[in-house]
CSV table of C-alpha atoms in Angstrom, one decimal:
chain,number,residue,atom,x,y,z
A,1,UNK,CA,0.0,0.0,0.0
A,2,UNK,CA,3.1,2.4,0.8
A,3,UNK,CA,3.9,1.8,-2.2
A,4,UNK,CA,0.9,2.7,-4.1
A,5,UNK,CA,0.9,5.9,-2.4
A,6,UNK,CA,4.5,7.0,-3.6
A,7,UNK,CA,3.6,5.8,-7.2
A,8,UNK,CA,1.0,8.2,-6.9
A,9,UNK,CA,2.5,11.2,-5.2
A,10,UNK,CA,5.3,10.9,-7.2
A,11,UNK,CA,3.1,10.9,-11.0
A,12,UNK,CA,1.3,13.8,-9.2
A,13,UNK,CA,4.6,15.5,-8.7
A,14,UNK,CA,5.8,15.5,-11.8
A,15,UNK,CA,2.6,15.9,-13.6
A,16,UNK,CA,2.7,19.2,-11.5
A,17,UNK,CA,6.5,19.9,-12.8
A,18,UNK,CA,5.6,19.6,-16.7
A,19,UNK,CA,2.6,21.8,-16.8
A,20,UNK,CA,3.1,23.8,-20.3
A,21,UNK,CA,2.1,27.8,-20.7
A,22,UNK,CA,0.4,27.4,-24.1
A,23,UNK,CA,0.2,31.6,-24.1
A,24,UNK,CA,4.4,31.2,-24.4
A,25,UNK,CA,5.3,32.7,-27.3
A,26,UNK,CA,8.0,30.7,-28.8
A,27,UNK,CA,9.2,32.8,-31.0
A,28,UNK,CA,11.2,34.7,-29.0
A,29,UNK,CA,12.9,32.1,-27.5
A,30,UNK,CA,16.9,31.2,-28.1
A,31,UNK,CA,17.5,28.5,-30.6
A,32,UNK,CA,13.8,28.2,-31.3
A,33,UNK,CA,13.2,28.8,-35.8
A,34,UNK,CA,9.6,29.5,-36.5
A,35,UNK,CA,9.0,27.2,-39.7
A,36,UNK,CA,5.6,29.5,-40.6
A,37,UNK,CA,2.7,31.2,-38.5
A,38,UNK,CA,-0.8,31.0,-38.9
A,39,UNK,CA,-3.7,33.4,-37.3
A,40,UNK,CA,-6.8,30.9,-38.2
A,41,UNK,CA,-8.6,34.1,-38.9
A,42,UNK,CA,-10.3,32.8,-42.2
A,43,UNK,CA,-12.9,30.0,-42.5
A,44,UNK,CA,-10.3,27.8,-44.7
A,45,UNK,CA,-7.1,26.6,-44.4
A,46,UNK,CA,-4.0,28.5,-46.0
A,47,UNK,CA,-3.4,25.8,-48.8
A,48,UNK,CA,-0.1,27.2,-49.1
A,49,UNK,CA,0.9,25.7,-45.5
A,50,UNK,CA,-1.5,23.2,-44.9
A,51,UNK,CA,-2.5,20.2,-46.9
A,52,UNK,CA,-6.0,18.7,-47.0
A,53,UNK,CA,-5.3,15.4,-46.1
A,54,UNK,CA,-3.8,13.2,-43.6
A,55,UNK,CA,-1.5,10.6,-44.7
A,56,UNK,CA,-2.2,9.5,-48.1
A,57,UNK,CA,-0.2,7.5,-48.5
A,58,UNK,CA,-1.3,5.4,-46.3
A,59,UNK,CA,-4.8,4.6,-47.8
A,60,UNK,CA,-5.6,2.3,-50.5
A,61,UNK,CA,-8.7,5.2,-51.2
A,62,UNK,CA,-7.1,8.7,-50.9
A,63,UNK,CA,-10.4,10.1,-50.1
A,64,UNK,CA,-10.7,8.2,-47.1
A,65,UNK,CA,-7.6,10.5,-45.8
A,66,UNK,CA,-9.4,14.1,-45.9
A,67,UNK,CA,-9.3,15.7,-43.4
A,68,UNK,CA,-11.6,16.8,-40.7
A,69,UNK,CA,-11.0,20.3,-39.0
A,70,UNK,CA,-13.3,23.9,-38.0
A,71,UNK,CA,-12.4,26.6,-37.0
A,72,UNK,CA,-13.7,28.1,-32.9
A,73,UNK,CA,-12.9,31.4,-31.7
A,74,UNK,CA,-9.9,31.8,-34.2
A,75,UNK,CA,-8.3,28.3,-33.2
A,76,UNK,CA,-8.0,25.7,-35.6
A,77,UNK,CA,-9.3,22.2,-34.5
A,78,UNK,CA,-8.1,19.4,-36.2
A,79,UNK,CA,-10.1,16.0,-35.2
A,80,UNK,CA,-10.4,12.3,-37.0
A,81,UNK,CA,-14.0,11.4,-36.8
A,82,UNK,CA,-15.0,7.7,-34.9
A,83,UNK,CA,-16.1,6.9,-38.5
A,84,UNK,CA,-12.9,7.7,-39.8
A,85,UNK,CA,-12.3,5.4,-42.8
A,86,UNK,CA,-8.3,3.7,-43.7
């Protein structure tokens, strides 16, 4: 049982210690390269940066790899359906 409780405390602990500030802006930070930004403040994705499919490839039917996204409060939300076809 003592050793339950450390298991626990201690995945507690450190699921304290990796908390991430999603406001960060990484940009500014040393050795960081910003590839491309994005503001999500249309109602389509910039083709130019973004492709409309996931993994191709992958799929004998490239259809079944389109992807499923929409747009909330200028955030992009990128989601595979439960009917998701492969």
């Amino acid at each position: 049982m003592k050793r339950l409780i450390s298991s626990f405390c201690l995945i507690v602990l450190l699921g304290v210690l990796v908390v991430v500030n999603a406001e960060e802006n990484i940009t500014s930070k040393e050795d960081y390269y910003l590839d491309f930004h994005d503001e999500f403040d249309g109602d389509s994705l910039a083709r130019t940066k973004w492709t409309g499919c996931y993994l191709s490839h992958w799929t004998f039917n490239p259809k079944n790899a389109k992807t499923n996204y929409r747009f909330e409060d200028r955030k992009f939300i990128d989601y595979i359906a439960e009917d998701q076809k492969i």
